[in-house]
PDB file of C-alpha atoms in Angstrom:
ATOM      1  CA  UNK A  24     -27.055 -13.117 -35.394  1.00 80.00           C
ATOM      2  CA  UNK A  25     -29.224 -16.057 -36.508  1.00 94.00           C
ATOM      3  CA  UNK A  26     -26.803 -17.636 -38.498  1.00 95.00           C
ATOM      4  CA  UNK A  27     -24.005 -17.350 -35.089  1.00 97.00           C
ATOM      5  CA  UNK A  28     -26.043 -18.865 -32.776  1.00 97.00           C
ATOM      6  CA  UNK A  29     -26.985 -21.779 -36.211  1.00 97.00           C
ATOM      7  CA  UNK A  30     -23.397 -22.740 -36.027  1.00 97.00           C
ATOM      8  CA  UNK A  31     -23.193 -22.530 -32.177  1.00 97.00           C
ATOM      9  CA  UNK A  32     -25.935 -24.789 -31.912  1.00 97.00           C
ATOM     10  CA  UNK A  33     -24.425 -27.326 -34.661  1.00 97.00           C
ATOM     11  CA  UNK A  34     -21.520 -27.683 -32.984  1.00 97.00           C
ATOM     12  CA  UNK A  35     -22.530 -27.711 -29.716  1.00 96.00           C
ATOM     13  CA  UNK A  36     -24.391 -30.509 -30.148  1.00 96.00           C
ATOM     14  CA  UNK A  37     -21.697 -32.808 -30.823  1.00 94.00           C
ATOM     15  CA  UNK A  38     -20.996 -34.672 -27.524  1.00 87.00           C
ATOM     16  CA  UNK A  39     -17.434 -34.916 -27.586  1.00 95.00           C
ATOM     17  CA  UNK A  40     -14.869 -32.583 -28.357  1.00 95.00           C
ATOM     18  CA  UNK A  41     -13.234 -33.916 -31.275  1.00 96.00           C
ATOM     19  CA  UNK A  42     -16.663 -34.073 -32.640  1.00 96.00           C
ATOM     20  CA  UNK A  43     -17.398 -30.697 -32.119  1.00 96.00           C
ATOM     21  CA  UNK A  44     -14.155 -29.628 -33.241  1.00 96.00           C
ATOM     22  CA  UNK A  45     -14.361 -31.893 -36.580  1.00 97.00           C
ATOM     23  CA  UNK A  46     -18.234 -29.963 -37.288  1.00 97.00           C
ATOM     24  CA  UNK A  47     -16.479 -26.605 -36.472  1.00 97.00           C
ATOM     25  CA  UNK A  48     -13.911 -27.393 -39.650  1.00 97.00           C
ATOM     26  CA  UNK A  49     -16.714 -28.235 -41.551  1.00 97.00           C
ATOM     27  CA  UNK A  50     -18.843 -25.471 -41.143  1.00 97.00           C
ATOM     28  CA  UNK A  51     -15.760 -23.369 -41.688  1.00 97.00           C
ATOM     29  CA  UNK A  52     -15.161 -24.949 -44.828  1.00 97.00           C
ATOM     30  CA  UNK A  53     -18.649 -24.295 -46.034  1.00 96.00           C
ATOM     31  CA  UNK A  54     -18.800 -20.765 -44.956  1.00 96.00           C
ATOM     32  CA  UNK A  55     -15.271 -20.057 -46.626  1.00 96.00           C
ATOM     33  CA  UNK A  56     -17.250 -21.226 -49.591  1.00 96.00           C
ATOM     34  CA  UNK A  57     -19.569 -18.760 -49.360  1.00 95.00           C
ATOM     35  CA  UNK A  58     -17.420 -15.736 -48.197  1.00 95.00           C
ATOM     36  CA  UNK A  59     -15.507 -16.764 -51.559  1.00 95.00           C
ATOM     37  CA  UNK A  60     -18.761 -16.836 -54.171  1.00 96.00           C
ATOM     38  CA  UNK A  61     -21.487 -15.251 -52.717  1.00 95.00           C
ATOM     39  CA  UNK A  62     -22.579 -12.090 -53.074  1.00 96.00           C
ATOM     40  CA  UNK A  63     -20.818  -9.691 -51.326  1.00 95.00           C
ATOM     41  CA  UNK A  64     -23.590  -8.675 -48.663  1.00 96.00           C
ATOM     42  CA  UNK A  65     -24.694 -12.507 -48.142  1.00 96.00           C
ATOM     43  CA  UNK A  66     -20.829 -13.352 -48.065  1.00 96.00           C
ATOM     44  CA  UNK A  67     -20.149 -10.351 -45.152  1.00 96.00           C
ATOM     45  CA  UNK A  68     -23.067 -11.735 -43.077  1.00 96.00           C
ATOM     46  CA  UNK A  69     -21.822 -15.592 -43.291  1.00 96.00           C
ATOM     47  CA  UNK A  70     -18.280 -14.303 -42.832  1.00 96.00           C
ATOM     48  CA  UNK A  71     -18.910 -12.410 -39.989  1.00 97.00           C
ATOM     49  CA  UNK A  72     -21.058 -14.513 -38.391  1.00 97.00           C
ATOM     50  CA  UNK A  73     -18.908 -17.555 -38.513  1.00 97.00           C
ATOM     51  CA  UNK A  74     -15.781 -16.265 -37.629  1.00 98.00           C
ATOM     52  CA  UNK A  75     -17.527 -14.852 -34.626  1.00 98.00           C
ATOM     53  CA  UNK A  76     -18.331 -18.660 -33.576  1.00 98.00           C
ATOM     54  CA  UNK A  77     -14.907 -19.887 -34.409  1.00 98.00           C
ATOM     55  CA  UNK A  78     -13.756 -16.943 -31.437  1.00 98.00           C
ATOM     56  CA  UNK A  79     -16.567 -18.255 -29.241  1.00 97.00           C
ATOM     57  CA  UNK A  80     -16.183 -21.682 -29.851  1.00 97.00           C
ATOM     58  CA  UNK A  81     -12.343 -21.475 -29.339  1.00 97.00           C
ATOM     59  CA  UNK A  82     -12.704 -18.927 -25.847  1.00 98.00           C
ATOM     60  CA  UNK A  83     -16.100 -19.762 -24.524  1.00 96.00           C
ATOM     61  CA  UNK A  84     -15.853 -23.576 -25.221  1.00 96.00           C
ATOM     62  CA  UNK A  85     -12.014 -24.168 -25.248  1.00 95.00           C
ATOM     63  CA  UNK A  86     -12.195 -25.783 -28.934  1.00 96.00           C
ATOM     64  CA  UNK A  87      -8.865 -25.518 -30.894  1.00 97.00           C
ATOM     65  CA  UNK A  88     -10.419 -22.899 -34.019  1.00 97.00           C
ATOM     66  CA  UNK A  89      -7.865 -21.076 -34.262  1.00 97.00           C
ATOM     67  CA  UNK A  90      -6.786 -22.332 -38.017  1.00 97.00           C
ATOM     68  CA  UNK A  91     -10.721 -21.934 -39.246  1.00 97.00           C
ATOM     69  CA  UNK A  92     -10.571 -18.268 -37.786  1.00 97.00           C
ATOM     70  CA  UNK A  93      -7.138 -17.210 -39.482  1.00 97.00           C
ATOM     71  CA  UNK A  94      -9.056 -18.822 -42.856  1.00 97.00           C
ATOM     72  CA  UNK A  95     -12.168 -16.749 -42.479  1.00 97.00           C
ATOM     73  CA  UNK A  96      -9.899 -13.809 -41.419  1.00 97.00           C
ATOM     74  CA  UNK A  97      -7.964 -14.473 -44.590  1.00 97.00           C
ATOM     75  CA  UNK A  98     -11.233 -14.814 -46.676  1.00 97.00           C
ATOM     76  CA  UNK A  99     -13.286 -11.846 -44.759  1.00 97.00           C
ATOM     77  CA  UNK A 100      -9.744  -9.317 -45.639  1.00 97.00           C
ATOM     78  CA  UNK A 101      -9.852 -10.584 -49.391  1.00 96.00           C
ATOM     79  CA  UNK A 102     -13.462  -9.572 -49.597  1.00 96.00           C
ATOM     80  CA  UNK A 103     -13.166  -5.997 -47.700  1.00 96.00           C
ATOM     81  CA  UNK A 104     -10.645  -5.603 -50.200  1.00 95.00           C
ATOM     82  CA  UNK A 105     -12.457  -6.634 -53.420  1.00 95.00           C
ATOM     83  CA  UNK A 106     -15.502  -4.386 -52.060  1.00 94.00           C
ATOM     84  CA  UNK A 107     -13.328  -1.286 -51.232  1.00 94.00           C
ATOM     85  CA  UNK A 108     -11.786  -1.980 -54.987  1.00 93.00           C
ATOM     86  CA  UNK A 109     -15.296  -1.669 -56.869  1.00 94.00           C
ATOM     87  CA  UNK A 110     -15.777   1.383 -54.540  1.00 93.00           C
ATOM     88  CA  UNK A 111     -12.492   3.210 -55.784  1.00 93.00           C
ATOM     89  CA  UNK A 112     -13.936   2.296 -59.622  1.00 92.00           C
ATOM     90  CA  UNK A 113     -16.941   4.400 -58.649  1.00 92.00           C
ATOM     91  CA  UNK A 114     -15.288   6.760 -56.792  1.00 90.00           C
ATOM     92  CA  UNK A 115     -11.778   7.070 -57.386  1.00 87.00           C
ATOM     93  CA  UNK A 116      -9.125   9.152 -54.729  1.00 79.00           C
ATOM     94  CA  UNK A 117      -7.169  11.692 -56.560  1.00 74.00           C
ATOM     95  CA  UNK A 118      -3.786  11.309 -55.974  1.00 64.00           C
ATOM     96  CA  UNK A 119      -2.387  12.820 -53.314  1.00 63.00           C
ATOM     97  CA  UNK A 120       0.536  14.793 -52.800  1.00 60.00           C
ATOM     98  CA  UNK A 121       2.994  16.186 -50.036  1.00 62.00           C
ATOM     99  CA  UNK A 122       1.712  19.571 -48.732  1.00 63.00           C
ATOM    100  CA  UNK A 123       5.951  20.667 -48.928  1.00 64.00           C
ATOM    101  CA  UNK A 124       6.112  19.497 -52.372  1.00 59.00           C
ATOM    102  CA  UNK A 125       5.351  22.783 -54.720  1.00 60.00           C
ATOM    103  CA  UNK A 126       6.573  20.770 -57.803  1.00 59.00           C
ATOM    104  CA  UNK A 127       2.918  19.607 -58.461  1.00 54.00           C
ATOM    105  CA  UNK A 128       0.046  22.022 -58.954  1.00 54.00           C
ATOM    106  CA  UNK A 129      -2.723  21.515 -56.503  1.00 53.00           C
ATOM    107  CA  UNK A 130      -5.260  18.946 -57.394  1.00 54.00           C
ATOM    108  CA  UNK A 131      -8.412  20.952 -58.844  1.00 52.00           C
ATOM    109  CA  UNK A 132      -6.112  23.769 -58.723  1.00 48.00           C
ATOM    110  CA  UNK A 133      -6.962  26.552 -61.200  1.00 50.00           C
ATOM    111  CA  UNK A 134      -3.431  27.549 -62.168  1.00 50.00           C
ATOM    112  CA  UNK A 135       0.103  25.583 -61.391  1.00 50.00           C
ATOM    113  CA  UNK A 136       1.094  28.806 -59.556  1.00 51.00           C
ATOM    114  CA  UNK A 137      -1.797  28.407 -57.133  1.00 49.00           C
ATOM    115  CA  UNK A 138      -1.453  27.181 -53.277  1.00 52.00           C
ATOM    116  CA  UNK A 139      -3.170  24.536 -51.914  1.00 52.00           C
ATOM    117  CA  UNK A 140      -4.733  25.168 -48.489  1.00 52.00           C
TER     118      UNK A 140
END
């Protein structure tokens, strides 16, 4: 929450608009940066935090962020995904199959002729 209400404050106090608007890309930029090489915990709190000011700055304070959101959305999804990806190495999902489909034994199935339930 610190780090919102950091880039709320550094872009609110920019007087003018296009000011504010120019710091917004900036900080956008930088926090791209970080969603990108960061670790992934440090990265998810910068992420979230900044594209949470981006929405605020863009509803509460009618600046045009819409661009720096859809990048931090695009950089926040990458990230979820590269997490959930070193989760499935740990843990992988056995594949799954259709419950119709008797072809295919039952995963951790002691015999092909037995059911799944």
């Amino acid at each position: 929450m610190d780090k919102y209400r950091k880039i709320l404050k550094e872009v609110r106090e920019k007087g003018e608009k296009k000011d504010q608007e120019k710091q917004a890309r900036s900080i956008a930029e930088t926090m791209c940066l970080s969603v990108d090489e960061s670790p992934y915990m440090i990265a998810m709190e910068d992420g979230a935090a900044a594209i949470a000011a981006m929405y605020t700055l863009c509803v509460d304070d009618g600046l045009n962020t819409v661009a720096e959101y859809l990048e931090l959305k695009d950089r926040l999804d990458g990230l979820l995904g590269d997490m959930h990806d070193k989760m499935r190495e740990i843990y992988p999902v056995p594949a799954q199959r259709d419950p119709g489909d008797k072809s295919m034994p039952c995963i951790g199935a002691d015999t092909a002729q037995e059911e799944c339930t």
